[in-house]
CSV table of C-alpha atoms in Angstrom, one decimal:
chain,number,residue,atom,x,y,z
Z,83,GLU,CA,-4.8,-16.8,10.9
Z,84,ALA,CA,-4.3,-13.5,12.8
Z,85,GLY,CA,-3.7,-10.5,10.7
Z,86,VAL,CA,-1.2,-7.7,11.0
Z,87,ALA,CA,-1.7,-5.9,14.3
Z,88,GLN,CA,-0.9,-2.2,14.9
Z,89,SER,CA,-1.2,0.1,17.9
Z,90,PRO,CA,-2.3,2.6,18.8
Z,91,ARG,CA,-5.1,3.2,16.3
Z,92,TYR,CA,-5.2,6.9,16.8
Z,93,LYS,CA,-2.7,9.4,18.3
Z,94,ILE,CA,-2.8,13.2,18.7
Z,95,ILE,CA,0.4,15.0,19.7
Z,96,GLU,CA,1.7,18.5,19.5
Z,97,LYS,CA,4.6,19.4,17.2
Z,98,ARG,CA,8.0,18.7,18.6
Z,99,GLN,CA,6.7,15.9,20.7
Z,100,SER,CA,7.8,12.3,20.1
Z,101,VAL,CA,5.6,9.3,19.2
Z,102,ALA,CA,6.0,5.6,18.6
Z,103,PHE,CA,4.0,3.1,16.7
Z,104,TRP,CA,4.1,-0.7,17.1
Z,105,CYS,CA,3.5,-3.5,14.6
Z,106,ASN,CA,3.2,-7.2,14.9
Z,107,PRO,CA,3.3,-8.9,11.5
Z,108,ILE,CA,1.6,-12.2,10.5
Z,109,SER,CA,3.5,-15.1,12.0
Z,110,GLY,CA,6.2,-16.5,9.7
Z,111,HIS,CA,6.3,-13.4,7.5
Z,112,ALA,CA,9.9,-12.4,6.9
Z,113,THR,CA,9.3,-9.1,5.2
Z,114,LEU,CA,7.9,-6.1,7.1
Z,115,TYR,CA,7.1,-2.7,5.6
Z,116,TRP,CA,6.2,0.7,7.1
Z,117,TYR,CA,4.3,3.1,4.9
Z,118,GLN,CA,3.1,6.7,5.3
Z,119,GLN,CA,-0.2,7.6,3.7
Z,120,ILE,CA,-1.1,11.2,3.6
Z,121,LEU,CA,-4.8,12.0,3.0
Z,122,GLY,CA,-5.7,11.7,-0.7
Z,123,GLN,CA,-2.4,10.0,-1.6
Z,124,GLY,CA,-1.2,6.5,-2.0
Z,125,PRO,CA,1.0,4.8,0.6
Z,126,LYS,CA,4.6,5.8,0.4
Z,127,LEU,CA,7.2,3.2,1.6
Z,128,LEU,CA,9.3,4.5,4.5
Z,129,ILE,CA,11.3,1.4,5.4
Z,130,GLN,CA,11.4,-2.3,4.5
Z,131,PHE,CA,12.9,-5.1,6.6
Z,132,GLN,CA,13.8,-8.6,5.6
Z,133,ASN,CA,13.9,-10.5,8.9
Z,134,ASN,CA,15.7,-8.0,11.1
Z,135,GLY,CA,17.8,-6.4,8.4
Z,136,VAL,CA,16.9,-3.2,6.5
Z,137,VAL,CA,16.3,-3.7,2.8
Z,138,ASP,CA,15.3,-0.1,1.9
Z,139,ASP,CA,15.1,3.0,3.9
Z,140,SER,CA,15.7,5.5,1.2
Z,141,GLN,CA,12.5,7.5,1.8
Z,142,LEU,CA,12.8,7.5,5.6
Z,143,PRO,CA,13.5,11.0,7.0
Z,144,LYS,CA,16.4,9.8,9.1
Z,145,ASP,CA,16.8,13.1,11.0
Z,146,ARG,CA,13.5,12.5,12.8
Z,147,PHE,CA,12.2,9.0,12.0
Z,148,SER,CA,13.7,5.7,13.2
Z,149,ALA,CA,12.6,2.1,13.0
Z,150,GLU,CA,13.7,-1.2,14.3
Z,151,ARG,CA,12.6,-4.8,14.1
Z,152,LEU,CA,13.8,-6.7,17.0
Z,153,LYS,CA,14.4,-10.5,16.6
Z,154,GLY,CA,12.9,-10.3,13.1
Z,155,VAL,CA,9.3,-10.2,14.5
Z,156,ASP,CA,7.7,-7.0,16.0
Z,157,SER,CA,8.7,-3.6,14.8
Z,158,THR,CA,8.5,0.0,16.1
Z,159,LEU,CA,8.5,3.2,14.2
Z,160,LYS,CA,9.4,6.4,16.1
Z,161,ILE,CA,9.1,10.1,15.2
Z,162,GLN,CA,11.1,12.6,17.2
Z,163,PRO,CA,10.4,15.5,17.0
Z,164,ALA,CA,7.1,15.5,15.1
Z,165,LYS,CA,6.2,18.1,12.6
Z,166,LEU,CA,2.8,19.2,11.3
Z,167,GLU,CA,3.5,17.5,7.9
Z,168,ASP,CA,3.9,14.2,9.7
Z,169,SER,CA,0.1,14.0,10.1
Z,170,ALA,CA,-0.9,10.9,8.2
Z,171,VAL,CA,-1.9,7.3,8.5
Z,172,TYR,CA,1.1,5.0,9.2
Z,173,LEU,CA,0.6,1.5,7.8
Z,174,CYS,CA,2.4,-1.6,8.6
Z,175,ALA,CA,2.4,-4.5,6.2
Z,176,SER,CA,4.1,-7.9,6.0
Z,177,SER,CA,4.7,-10.6,3.4
Z,178,LEU,CA,6.2,-14.1,3.3
Z,179,GLY,CA,9.4,-12.8,1.8
Z,180,TRP,CA,9.9,-15.8,-0.6
Z,181,ASP,CA,9.6,-13.6,-3.7
Z,182,ARG,CA,10.0,-9.9,-2.9
Z,183,VAL,CA,8.8,-8.8,-6.4
Z,184,SER,CA,5.5,-10.7,-6.5
Z,185,ASP,CA,4.7,-11.3,-2.9
Z,186,GLU,CA,1.3,-10.2,-1.7
Z,187,GLN,CA,1.5,-7.7,1.2
Z,188,TYR,CA,-0.9,-7.9,4.1
Z,189,PHE,CA,-1.8,-4.6,5.7
Z,190,GLY,CA,-2.7,-3.7,9.2
Z,191,PRO,CA,-5.5,-1.2,10.1
Z,192,GLY,CA,-3.0,1.7,10.4
Z,193,THR,CA,-2.3,4.4,13.0
Z,194,ARG,CA,-3.9,7.8,12.3
Z,195,LEU,CA,-1.5,10.4,13.6
Z,196,THR,CA,-2.5,14.0,14.0
Z,197,VAL,CA,0.1,16.6,14.8
Z,198,THR,CA,-1.2,19.9,16.1
D,85,GLY,CA,12.6,6.6,-11.1
D,86,ASP,CA,9.7,4.2,-11.1
D,87,SER,CA,6.2,5.6,-10.9
D,88,VAL,CA,2.5,4.7,-11.1
D,89,THR,CA,-0.2,7.0,-12.5
D,90,GLN,CA,-3.9,6.2,-12.2
D,91,MET,CA,-7.0,8.1,-13.2
D,92,GLU,CA,-8.3,10.6,-10.8
D,93,GLY,CA,-11.6,10.0,-9.0
D,94,PRO,CA,-14.1,9.9,-7.8
D,95,VAL,CA,-15.8,7.6,-10.3
D,96,THR,CA,-19.5,7.4,-9.8
D,97,LEU,CA,-21.4,4.5,-11.5
D,98,SER,CA,-24.8,3.0,-11.4
D,99,GLU,CA,-25.2,-0.6,-10.3
D,100,GLU,CA,-24.5,-3.1,-13.2
D,101,ALA,CA,-22.4,-0.5,-15.1
D,102,PHE,CA,-19.1,-1.4,-16.7
D,103,LEU,CA,-16.0,-0.2,-14.8
D,104,THR,CA,-12.6,0.8,-16.1
D,105,ILE,CA,-9.9,2.4,-13.9
D,106,ASN,CA,-6.8,3.3,-15.9
D,107,CYS,CA,-3.3,2.7,-14.6
D,108,THR,CA,0.0,3.3,-16.3
D,109,TYR,CA,3.4,2.8,-15.0
D,110,THR,CA,7.1,3.8,-15.6
D,111,ALA,CA,9.7,1.3,-14.6
D,112,THR,CA,12.9,-0.3,-15.8
D,113,GLY,CA,13.2,-4.0,-15.7
D,114,TYR,CA,10.3,-6.4,-15.1
D,115,PRO,CA,8.1,-5.3,-12.3
D,116,SER,CA,5.1,-7.1,-10.8
D,117,LEU,CA,1.8,-5.2,-11.0
D,118,PHE,CA,-0.9,-5.1,-8.4
D,119,TRP,CA,-4.4,-3.7,-7.6
D,120,TYR,CA,-5.1,-3.2,-3.9
D,121,VAL,CA,-8.5,-2.2,-2.6
D,122,GLN,CA,-9.6,-0.4,0.5
D,123,TYR,CA,-13.2,-0.8,1.5
D,124,PRO,CA,-14.8,1.7,3.9
D,125,GLY,CA,-13.5,1.2,7.4
D,126,GLU,CA,-11.1,-1.6,6.4
D,127,GLY,CA,-7.4,-2.0,5.7
D,128,LEU,CA,-5.8,-2.3,2.3
D,129,GLN,CA,-6.0,-5.8,0.7
D,130,LEU,CA,-4.8,-7.3,-2.5
D,131,LEU,CA,-7.4,-7.5,-5.2
D,132,LEU,CA,-5.3,-9.1,-8.0
D,133,LYS,CA,-1.8,-9.2,-9.4
D,134,ALA,CA,0.2,-10.0,-12.6
D,135,THR,CA,3.8,-10.9,-12.6
D,136,LYS,CA,4.8,-10.8,-16.2
D,137,ALA,CA,3.8,-9.3,-19.6
D,138,ASP,CA,0.4,-10.5,-21.0
D,139,ASP,CA,-0.6,-12.1,-17.7
D,140,LYS,CA,-4.2,-11.5,-16.6
D,141,GLY,CA,-5.0,-11.1,-13.0
D,142,SER,CA,-8.6,-11.7,-11.9
D,143,ASN,CA,-10.6,-11.9,-8.7
D,144,LYS,CA,-14.2,-11.2,-7.6
D,145,GLY,CA,-15.2,-10.4,-11.2
D,146,PHE,CA,-12.3,-7.8,-11.6
D,147,GLU,CA,-9.7,-8.3,-14.3
D,148,ALA,CA,-6.5,-6.5,-15.3
D,149,THR,CA,-3.9,-7.4,-18.0
D,150,TYR,CA,-0.2,-6.6,-17.8
D,151,ARG,CA,0.5,-4.7,-21.1
D,152,LYS,CA,4.2,-4.1,-21.4
D,153,GLU,CA,3.9,-2.4,-24.8
D,154,THR,CA,1.6,0.3,-23.4
D,155,THR,CA,3.0,0.1,-19.8
D,156,SER,CA,-0.6,-0.2,-18.6
D,157,PHE,CA,-2.6,-2.3,-16.1
D,158,HIS,CA,-6.2,-1.1,-16.4
D,159,LEU,CA,-8.7,-2.5,-13.9
D,160,GLU,CA,-12.1,-3.7,-15.4
D,161,LYS,CA,-15.3,-5.2,-14.2
D,162,GLY,CA,-18.3,-6.0,-16.4
D,163,SER,CA,-21.0,-5.3,-13.8
D,164,VAL,CA,-20.3,-3.3,-10.6
D,165,GLN,CA,-22.3,-3.7,-7.4
D,166,VAL,CA,-22.9,-1.3,-4.6
D,167,SER,CA,-20.5,-3.4,-2.5
D,168,ASP,CA,-17.7,-2.5,-4.9
D,169,SER,CA,-17.6,1.0,-3.6
D,170,ALA,CA,-14.1,1.5,-2.3
D,171,VAL,CA,-10.7,3.1,-3.1
D,172,TYR,CA,-8.6,1.2,-5.6
D,173,PHE,CA,-4.8,1.5,-5.7
D,174,CYS,CA,-2.6,0.4,-8.6
D,175,ALA,CA,1.0,-0.5,-7.5
D,176,LEU,CA,4.2,-2.0,-8.8
D,177,THR,CA,7.2,-3.8,-7.2
D,178,ASN,CA,10.3,-3.8,-9.2
D,179,THR,CA,13.3,-6.1,-9.3
D,180,GLY,CA,15.8,-3.4,-8.4
D,181,GLY,CA,15.4,-2.8,-4.7
D,182,PHE,CA,12.1,-4.5,-4.3
D,183,LYS,CA,10.4,-1.2,-3.4
D,184,THR,CA,6.6,-1.1,-3.9
D,185,ILE,CA,5.2,2.1,-5.4
D,186,PHE,CA,1.5,3.0,-5.2
D,187,GLY,CA,-0.6,5.3,-7.3
D,188,ALA,CA,-2.7,8.0,-5.6
D,189,GLY,CA,-5.8,5.8,-5.6
D,190,THR,CA,-9.2,6.1,-7.3
D,191,ARG,CA,-12.4,6.3,-5.3
D,192,LEU,CA,-15.4,4.4,-6.7
D,193,PHE,CA,-19.0,5.1,-5.7
D,194,VAL,CA,-21.6,2.7,-7.0
D,195,LYS,CA,-25.3,3.9,-6.7
D,196,ALA,CA,-28.2,1.4,-6.4
């Protein structure tokens, strides 16, 4: 079974530029998550989708971050404009979605973003 | 709000030593509790979980028991190996909103 795919793996941009990340979850997984992991910290949930609907985006900085999940499969996360403090690893994860409290989440390799 | 606190690292042990990584949580309701592990150069993966009070999760020789009275989910292993060197994250998912909250992670180094 193929895992969660993310691209690109690395990205370096200047502040005020825009960037987009792509995620393809495991086939059949209804729930998709985007996390931000700053060096030395645990992952912080940015947004959670159930199929193509948003379940939680309370920690997404909506003035600069946006995300969509087209047709309930692939997802993109965009930052526009980027700030220095956005430098982090952006993780995508997916889960079956049958029990959102106890489901195991499967993580992709992440995209390491450096904003200079 | 909900939160997870785990012991700071790094933790350095010799091979075959006993491991404990402490994790405590604050949450209303009845969350599920998880330990995720990140091996060098790899992505996060589930190590074990427990979904209700007094449940014990176990995998690869690791164990953790869901203690509601002490709001804890400490990770233990009787005899660590060099291959256990990794970063370990404690996490919870609560019934209100289904948001997963991670601790800061504890880095473990095991020396041969």
